[in-house]
Short mmCIF file of C-alpha atoms in Angstrom, two decimals:
data_model
loop_
_atom_site.label_atom_id
_atom_site.label_comp_id
_atom_site.label_asym_id
_atom_site.label_seq_id
_atom_site.Cartn_x
_atom_site.Cartn_y
_atom_site.Cartn_z
CA MET A 1 15.29 -16.25 -34.12
CA PRO A 2 15.70 -13.04 -36.18
CA PRO A 3 13.47 -10.05 -35.33
CA LEU A 4 9.80 -10.52 -36.16
CA ARG A 5 7.76 -8.46 -38.64
CA LEU A 6 4.05 -8.28 -37.90
CA LEU A 7 1.04 -8.37 -40.23
CA PRO A 8 -1.62 -6.67 -38.03
CA LEU A 9 -5.16 -8.03 -37.90
CA ASP A 10 -8.48 -6.56 -36.79
CA GLY A 11 -9.12 -9.63 -34.64
CA ALA A 12 -7.40 -11.71 -31.96
CA GLY A 13 -5.96 -15.21 -32.08
CA PRO A 14 -4.93 -16.30 -35.62
CA GLU A 15 -4.38 -19.79 -34.15
CA HIS A 16 -3.64 -21.68 -37.37
CA LEU A 17 -2.66 -20.72 -40.91
CA ALA A 18 -3.40 -22.14 -44.35
CA LEU A 19 -1.88 -21.10 -47.67
CA GLU A 20 -3.91 -20.31 -50.76
CA GLY A 21 -2.65 -20.95 -54.25
CA SER A 22 -2.23 -17.20 -54.68
CA GLY A 23 0.27 -17.16 -51.79
CA ASN A 24 -2.13 -15.40 -49.43
CA LEU A 25 -2.89 -16.75 -45.96
CA LEU A 26 -6.16 -17.85 -44.43
CA THR A 27 -6.68 -17.86 -40.69
CA GLY A 28 -9.47 -17.94 -38.12
CA VAL A 29 -9.81 -15.49 -35.22
CA ALA A 30 -11.57 -15.55 -31.88
CA ASP A 31 -14.79 -13.84 -33.01
CA GLY A 32 -15.48 -16.61 -35.55
CA ARG A 33 -14.31 -14.92 -38.72
CA ILE A 34 -12.12 -16.53 -41.37
CA LEU A 35 -9.71 -13.91 -42.74
CA ARG A 36 -7.57 -13.69 -45.87
CA VAL A 37 -4.25 -11.93 -45.30
CA GLY A 38 -2.09 -10.70 -48.16
CA THR A 39 1.50 -11.80 -47.63
CA ALA A 40 2.82 -9.03 -49.86
CA THR A 41 0.37 -6.24 -48.96
CA GLY A 42 -0.80 -7.14 -45.45
CA ARG A 43 -4.38 -6.46 -46.62
CA VAL A 44 -6.98 -8.23 -44.48
CA THR A 45 -10.39 -9.24 -45.80
CA GLU A 46 -13.18 -11.34 -44.29
CA VAL A 47 -14.16 -14.43 -46.26
CA ALA A 48 -16.56 -16.27 -43.90
CA ARG A 49 -17.99 -16.49 -40.38
CA THR A 50 -18.28 -19.77 -38.48
CA ARG A 51 -20.18 -18.30 -35.47
CA GLY A 52 -17.83 -20.30 -33.28
CA ARG A 53 -14.06 -20.42 -32.63
CA PRO A 54 -12.10 -21.61 -35.71
CA LEU A 55 -8.79 -23.33 -34.99
CA GLY A 56 -6.96 -25.73 -37.32
CA MET A 57 -7.76 -25.71 -41.04
CA HIS A 58 -6.82 -27.57 -44.18
CA ARG A 59 -7.22 -26.28 -47.75
CA LEU A 60 -8.88 -28.77 -50.11
CA PRO A 61 -7.96 -29.14 -53.78
CA ASP A 62 -11.12 -27.27 -54.84
CA GLY A 63 -10.17 -24.24 -52.73
CA ARG A 64 -12.60 -24.90 -49.91
CA LEU A 65 -11.41 -25.33 -46.30
CA LEU A 66 -11.98 -27.92 -43.66
CA VAL A 67 -12.03 -25.96 -40.40
CA CYS A 68 -11.90 -27.31 -36.85
CA ASP A 69 -14.24 -25.17 -34.80
CA ALA A 70 -13.79 -25.60 -31.05
CA ASP A 71 -17.51 -24.99 -30.49
CA GLN A 72 -19.14 -26.70 -33.47
CA GLY A 73 -16.93 -29.55 -34.68
CA LEU A 74 -15.58 -29.97 -38.19
CA LEU A 75 -16.82 -27.47 -40.79
CA ARG A 76 -16.41 -27.03 -44.54
CA VAL A 77 -15.99 -23.41 -45.58
CA ASP A 78 -16.03 -21.90 -49.05
CA PRO A 79 -13.89 -18.71 -49.05
CA ALA A 80 -15.30 -17.77 -52.45
CA THR A 81 -18.92 -17.55 -51.24
CA GLY A 82 -18.67 -17.51 -47.44
CA ALA A 83 -20.80 -20.67 -47.21
CA VAL A 84 -20.26 -22.72 -44.01
CA GLU A 85 -21.55 -26.28 -43.47
CA THR A 86 -21.05 -28.69 -40.60
CA VAL A 87 -19.66 -32.03 -41.72
CA LEU A 88 -18.62 -33.89 -38.54
CA THR A 89 -19.73 -33.49 -34.91
CA ALA A 90 -19.06 -36.89 -33.28
CA ALA A 91 -16.98 -40.06 -33.50
CA ALA A 92 -17.50 -43.43 -31.85
CA GLY A 93 -20.65 -42.17 -30.14
CA GLU A 94 -18.97 -39.17 -28.48
CA PRO A 95 -19.19 -35.51 -29.60
CA LEU A 96 -16.12 -33.66 -30.77
CA ASN A 97 -15.54 -31.72 -27.57
CA LEU A 98 -12.50 -29.70 -28.65
CA CYS A 99 -11.97 -30.11 -32.40
CA SER A 100 -8.42 -28.83 -32.83
CA ASN A 101 -6.66 -29.75 -36.07
CA VAL A 102 -7.31 -31.48 -39.38
CA THR A 103 -5.42 -32.86 -42.35
CA VAL A 104 -6.47 -34.82 -45.44
CA THR A 105 -4.80 -37.51 -47.53
CA ARG A 106 -4.75 -37.45 -51.32
CA ASP A 107 -7.59 -39.98 -51.45
CA GLY A 108 -9.80 -37.76 -49.27
CA THR A 109 -9.40 -39.52 -45.89
CA VAL A 110 -9.73 -36.95 -43.13
CA PHE A 111 -7.79 -37.03 -39.82
CA VAL A 112 -9.05 -34.83 -36.98
CA SER A 113 -7.68 -34.25 -33.48
CA ASP A 114 -10.06 -33.90 -30.53
CA SER A 115 -7.90 -32.41 -27.77
CA SER A 116 -9.90 -33.22 -24.64
CA ARG A 117 -13.09 -35.03 -23.70
CA ARG A 118 -13.26 -33.05 -20.43
CA PHE A 119 -12.46 -29.40 -21.12
CA PRO A 120 -13.57 -26.86 -23.73
CA LEU A 121 -11.14 -24.47 -25.32
CA ARG A 122 -11.67 -21.71 -22.78
CA HIS A 123 -10.46 -24.10 -20.06
CA TRP A 124 -7.56 -25.67 -21.97
CA LYS A 125 -5.24 -25.06 -19.00
CA GLY A 126 -7.43 -27.44 -16.98
CA ASP A 127 -6.63 -30.36 -19.25
CA ILE A 128 -2.87 -29.60 -19.21
CA LEU A 129 -2.96 -29.30 -15.41
CA GLU A 130 -5.07 -32.41 -14.72
CA HIS A 131 -3.10 -34.44 -17.29
CA SER A 132 -6.35 -36.21 -18.11
CA GLY A 133 -5.18 -38.12 -21.20
CA THR A 134 -8.54 -37.98 -22.95
CA GLY A 135 -7.35 -36.65 -26.31
CA ARG A 136 -7.91 -38.67 -29.49
CA VAL A 137 -7.31 -38.74 -33.23
CA ILE A 138 -10.20 -39.57 -35.53
CA ARG A 139 -10.18 -40.94 -39.07
CA TRP A 140 -13.17 -40.15 -41.26
CA VAL A 141 -13.90 -41.13 -44.83
CA PRO A 142 -16.77 -38.91 -46.01
CA GLY A 143 -19.86 -41.03 -46.40
CA SER A 144 -18.87 -43.50 -43.69
CA ALA A 145 -18.71 -43.50 -39.89
CA ALA A 146 -15.81 -41.75 -38.14
CA GLU A 147 -13.52 -44.00 -36.12
CA VAL A 148 -11.00 -43.32 -33.34
CA VAL A 149 -7.51 -44.44 -34.40
CA VAL A 150 -5.47 -43.11 -31.48
CA ASP A 151 -6.81 -42.59 -27.97
CA GLY A 152 -5.58 -41.64 -24.50
CA LEU A 153 -3.49 -38.68 -25.70
CA GLN A 154 -2.36 -35.84 -23.48
CA PHE A 155 -4.12 -32.98 -25.26
CA ALA A 156 -4.05 -34.10 -28.88
CA ASN A 157 -3.25 -31.10 -31.05
CA GLY A 158 -1.48 -30.52 -34.37
CA LEU A 159 -1.45 -33.03 -37.24
CA CYS A 160 0.59 -33.36 -40.40
CA LEU A 161 1.13 -36.07 -42.99
CA ALA A 162 4.44 -37.33 -44.31
CA PRO A 163 4.84 -36.29 -47.99
CA ASP A 164 4.47 -39.97 -49.02
CA GLU A 165 1.57 -40.39 -46.54
CA SER A 166 3.28 -43.28 -44.84
CA PHE A 167 2.60 -41.81 -41.42
CA LEU A 168 0.82 -39.06 -39.50
CA VAL A 169 2.63 -36.92 -36.92
CA ILE A 170 0.56 -35.89 -33.89
CA SER A 171 1.31 -33.20 -31.30
CA GLU A 172 0.70 -34.40 -27.78
CA SER A 173 0.91 -31.03 -26.07
CA GLY A 174 0.51 -32.17 -22.46
CA ALA A 175 3.28 -34.78 -22.80
CA TYR A 176 5.87 -32.51 -24.54
CA ARG A 177 6.14 -34.96 -27.43
CA LEU A 178 5.22 -35.81 -31.02
CA ARG A 179 3.71 -39.19 -31.78
CA ARG A 180 3.67 -41.01 -35.11
CA LEU A 181 0.80 -43.09 -36.43
CA TRP A 182 1.89 -45.43 -39.22
CA LEU A 183 -0.57 -45.50 -42.10
CA THR A 184 1.13 -47.93 -44.55
CA GLY A 185 3.46 -50.90 -44.44
CA GLY A 186 3.88 -53.59 -41.84
CA ARG A 187 3.47 -51.11 -38.97
CA ALA A 188 0.19 -49.62 -40.22
CA GLY A 189 -2.17 -48.84 -37.38
CA THR A 190 0.59 -48.72 -34.71
CA THR A 191 2.12 -45.67 -33.03
CA ASP A 192 5.55 -44.76 -31.76
CA VAL A 193 7.36 -41.63 -30.58
CA PHE A 194 8.50 -39.23 -33.31
CA ALA A 195 10.18 -36.71 -30.95
CA ASP A 196 10.21 -36.70 -27.15
CA ARG A 197 11.20 -34.44 -24.25
CA LEU A 198 10.50 -31.26 -26.23
CA PRO A 199 11.41 -27.99 -24.50
CA GLY A 200 7.85 -26.72 -24.67
CA PHE A 201 4.22 -27.50 -25.45
CA PRO A 202 3.93 -28.54 -29.13
CA ASP A 203 0.89 -27.10 -30.85
CA ASN A 204 0.14 -27.07 -34.56
CA LEU A 205 2.29 -28.83 -37.15
CA THR A 206 2.92 -28.12 -40.83
CA MET A 207 5.03 -29.90 -43.45
CA SER A 208 7.30 -27.97 -45.79
CA ARG A 209 7.67 -28.90 -49.45
CA ASP A 210 10.96 -30.66 -48.74
CA GLY A 211 9.65 -32.74 -45.86
CA LEU A 212 10.52 -30.64 -42.86
CA VAL A 213 8.03 -30.76 -39.95
CA TRP A 214 7.53 -27.30 -38.42
CA VAL A 215 6.50 -27.46 -34.76
CA ALA A 216 5.14 -24.39 -32.95
CA LEU A 217 5.95 -24.53 -29.22
CA ALA A 218 3.25 -22.50 -27.50
CA GLY A 219 5.28 -22.01 -24.34
CA PRO A 220 8.34 -23.41 -22.56
CA ARG A 221 8.17 -26.33 -20.18
CA ASP A 222 6.99 -25.40 -16.72
CA ALA A 223 8.84 -26.91 -13.70
CA LEU A 224 5.74 -26.59 -11.50
CA LEU A 225 3.61 -28.52 -14.01
CA ASP A 226 6.26 -31.20 -14.36
CA THR A 227 6.20 -31.63 -10.57
CA LEU A 228 2.41 -31.66 -10.38
CA HIS A 229 2.17 -34.35 -13.11
CA ARG A 230 4.09 -36.70 -10.83
CA HIS A 231 1.59 -36.29 -7.99
CA HIS A 232 -1.81 -37.82 -7.33
CA PRO A 233 -4.58 -36.79 -9.77
CA ALA A 234 -6.72 -35.56 -6.87
CA LEU A 235 -4.15 -32.88 -6.08
CA ARG A 236 -4.11 -31.70 -9.72
CA LYS A 237 -7.90 -31.49 -9.77
CA ALA A 238 -7.88 -29.49 -6.53
CA LEU A 239 -5.39 -27.00 -7.96
CA TRP A 240 -7.63 -26.52 -11.02
CA ALA A 241 -10.19 -25.01 -8.65
CA LEU A 242 -7.81 -22.13 -7.90
CA PRO A 243 -8.36 -18.71 -9.57
CA GLY A 244 -6.92 -18.57 -13.07
CA ALA A 245 -4.35 -15.94 -12.11
CA LEU A 246 -2.71 -18.43 -9.73
CA LEU A 247 -2.35 -21.21 -12.30
CA PRO A 248 0.79 -21.78 -14.42
CA GLY A 249 0.55 -20.06 -17.78
CA PRO A 250 2.70 -19.67 -20.90
CA ARG A 251 5.57 -17.17 -20.73
CA ARG A 252 6.09 -14.45 -23.35
CA THR A 253 8.33 -16.36 -25.72
CA THR A 254 8.20 -17.25 -29.41
CA HIS A 255 9.64 -20.67 -30.22
CA VAL A 256 9.43 -22.93 -33.28
CA GLN A 257 11.40 -25.99 -34.36
CA GLY A 258 11.98 -27.70 -37.72
CA ARG A 259 12.46 -31.46 -37.62
CA ASP A 260 13.38 -34.01 -40.31
CA ASP A 261 11.59 -37.23 -41.23
CA ARG A 262 13.03 -39.05 -38.23
CA GLY A 263 12.14 -36.35 -35.73
CA ARG A 264 15.67 -34.99 -35.55
CA LEU A 265 16.19 -31.30 -34.92
CA VAL A 266 17.18 -29.15 -37.91
CA HIS A 267 16.05 -25.64 -36.77
CA ASP A 268 15.52 -24.31 -33.26
CA LEU A 269 14.33 -20.68 -33.40
CA ARG A 270 13.37 -18.76 -30.29
CA ARG A 271 13.24 -15.27 -28.92
CA ARG A 272 11.59 -13.17 -26.23
CA ALA A 273 9.12 -10.83 -27.87
CA ASP A 274 6.79 -8.44 -26.08
CA ASN A 275 4.76 -7.80 -29.24
CA PHE A 276 4.11 -11.47 -30.12
CA HIS A 277 3.97 -14.65 -28.05
CA LEU A 278 2.22 -18.01 -27.60
CA ALA A 279 3.04 -19.12 -31.15
CA THR A 280 0.62 -21.90 -32.12
CA SER A 281 1.53 -22.46 -35.80
CA ALA A 282 4.48 -22.05 -38.17
CA LEU A 283 4.02 -22.19 -41.93
CA GLU A 284 6.94 -22.05 -44.36
CA HIS A 285 6.47 -20.35 -47.72
CA ALA A 286 8.96 -18.82 -50.17
CA GLY A 287 11.78 -18.52 -47.66
CA THR A 288 9.62 -17.03 -44.90
CA LEU A 289 8.04 -18.49 -41.78
CA TYR A 290 4.56 -17.22 -40.93
CA LEU A 291 3.59 -17.61 -37.28
CA GLY A 292 0.13 -17.75 -35.77
CA SER A 293 -0.84 -17.21 -32.13
CA LEU A 294 -3.75 -18.15 -29.86
CA VAL A 295 -3.83 -14.66 -28.30
CA GLY A 296 -2.02 -12.19 -30.60
CA ARG A 297 -3.57 -9.63 -32.94
CA ALA A 298 -1.12 -10.21 -35.75
CA ILE A 299 0.61 -12.85 -37.86
CA ALA A 300 4.37 -12.72 -37.35
CA THR A 301 6.87 -13.28 -40.16
CA VAL A 302 10.49 -14.19 -39.94
CA PRO A 303 13.10 -14.99 -42.64
CA LEU A 304 13.92 -18.68 -42.75
CA PRO A 305 17.60 -19.18 -41.81
CA PRO A 306 19.78 -21.76 -43.56
CA ALA A 307 19.85 -25.24 -42.04
CA PRO A 308 22.79 -25.77 -39.61
CA GLY A 309 25.79 -26.99 -41.54
CA GLY A 310 24.31 -25.72 -44.80
CA PRO A 311 25.87 -23.19 -47.16
CA GLY A 312 26.30 -19.77 -45.64
CA ASP A 313 25.75 -20.68 -42.00
CA GLY A 314 29.35 -19.91 -41.09
CA SER A 315 29.77 -23.03 -38.93
CA GLY A 316 32.71 -24.42 -40.82
CA GLU A 317 31.39 -27.95 -40.22
CA PRO A 318 32.14 -30.43 -43.02
CA SER A 319 28.72 -32.12 -42.82
CA GLY A 320 25.09 -31.19 -42.15
CA VAL A 321 22.91 -31.61 -39.07
CA ASN A 322 22.78 -35.09 -37.57
CA GLY A 323 25.00 -36.51 -40.28
CA PHE A 324 22.98 -35.29 -43.28
CA PRO A 325 25.02 -33.98 -46.22
CA ARG A 326 25.26 -30.20 -46.26
CA GLY A 327 22.20 -28.45 -47.60
CA THR A 328 20.09 -31.61 -47.89
CA ARG A 329 17.06 -33.02 -46.09
CA SER A 330 15.97 -36.61 -46.64
CA PHE A 331 12.51 -38.11 -46.30
CA GLY A 332 12.66 -41.87 -46.14
CA GLY A 333 9.28 -42.48 -44.47
CA GLY A 334 10.55 -44.61 -41.69
#
């Protein structure tokens, strides 16, 4: 990964990023504010307050935002007026315990991830350590009851739709994998693995204009955790009682991947960075990647490199990554 340039904020934890039509960014920080950040100027302005902890967000066609608030559920926020309203707090008779990410289809169907039934955001390490498998993905059509469409996930996290909306990609952070929920065709309603054995904990997902899935890896795999996950659940629960300083935690790395429509690796960008780590989102816009973080006090930017095998990469290879023609990315939806 090339060196990072930082857009400083007056708040901590720009966990997820959304793009406005103007090209500016919207993000939520730990004190509950929604901020607008100028990509050209770096100017930061407050547009709303949720009075909770905003995480994933999705910009609606009318300019309003759907915002996952870890404390309050799913909110609708109007950046133009600062108005905040709660729109979803429960599904299938259970509250949204850790509302994490949201995306919306063109017909207005909302998909929401609820990371853990057991742990709130401040104890997210507990869910990863216990490997509880209580995460879920919820489908909600406004005006009707919300339903659970995928259950038993290991810390359900980021969501993104295929450009043709044939499937939904889901980050399963605690299992180091991405799952795919088919939405159309003969496989509709079934799931399979989109990408497995990732080198870190996948967090938020975004889709580029040309169908590339950007995956933020919040931290590298941890050998101790891998060992613990093979042992009896009682041992993992006992370890969760230890002081936080003794528990495994993410190392100071910045790592994002770009994957094609079949989950195949196109970009793998990583670096050690003392001034920015625990990347939780990666958003591509106009040749730049914008990175969010759960703990940082800035949004990081990095120039998007050419795809391996593409023009100007200097590899000398006659074809592109994984057999794709040079400089192309396909999206076949299956």
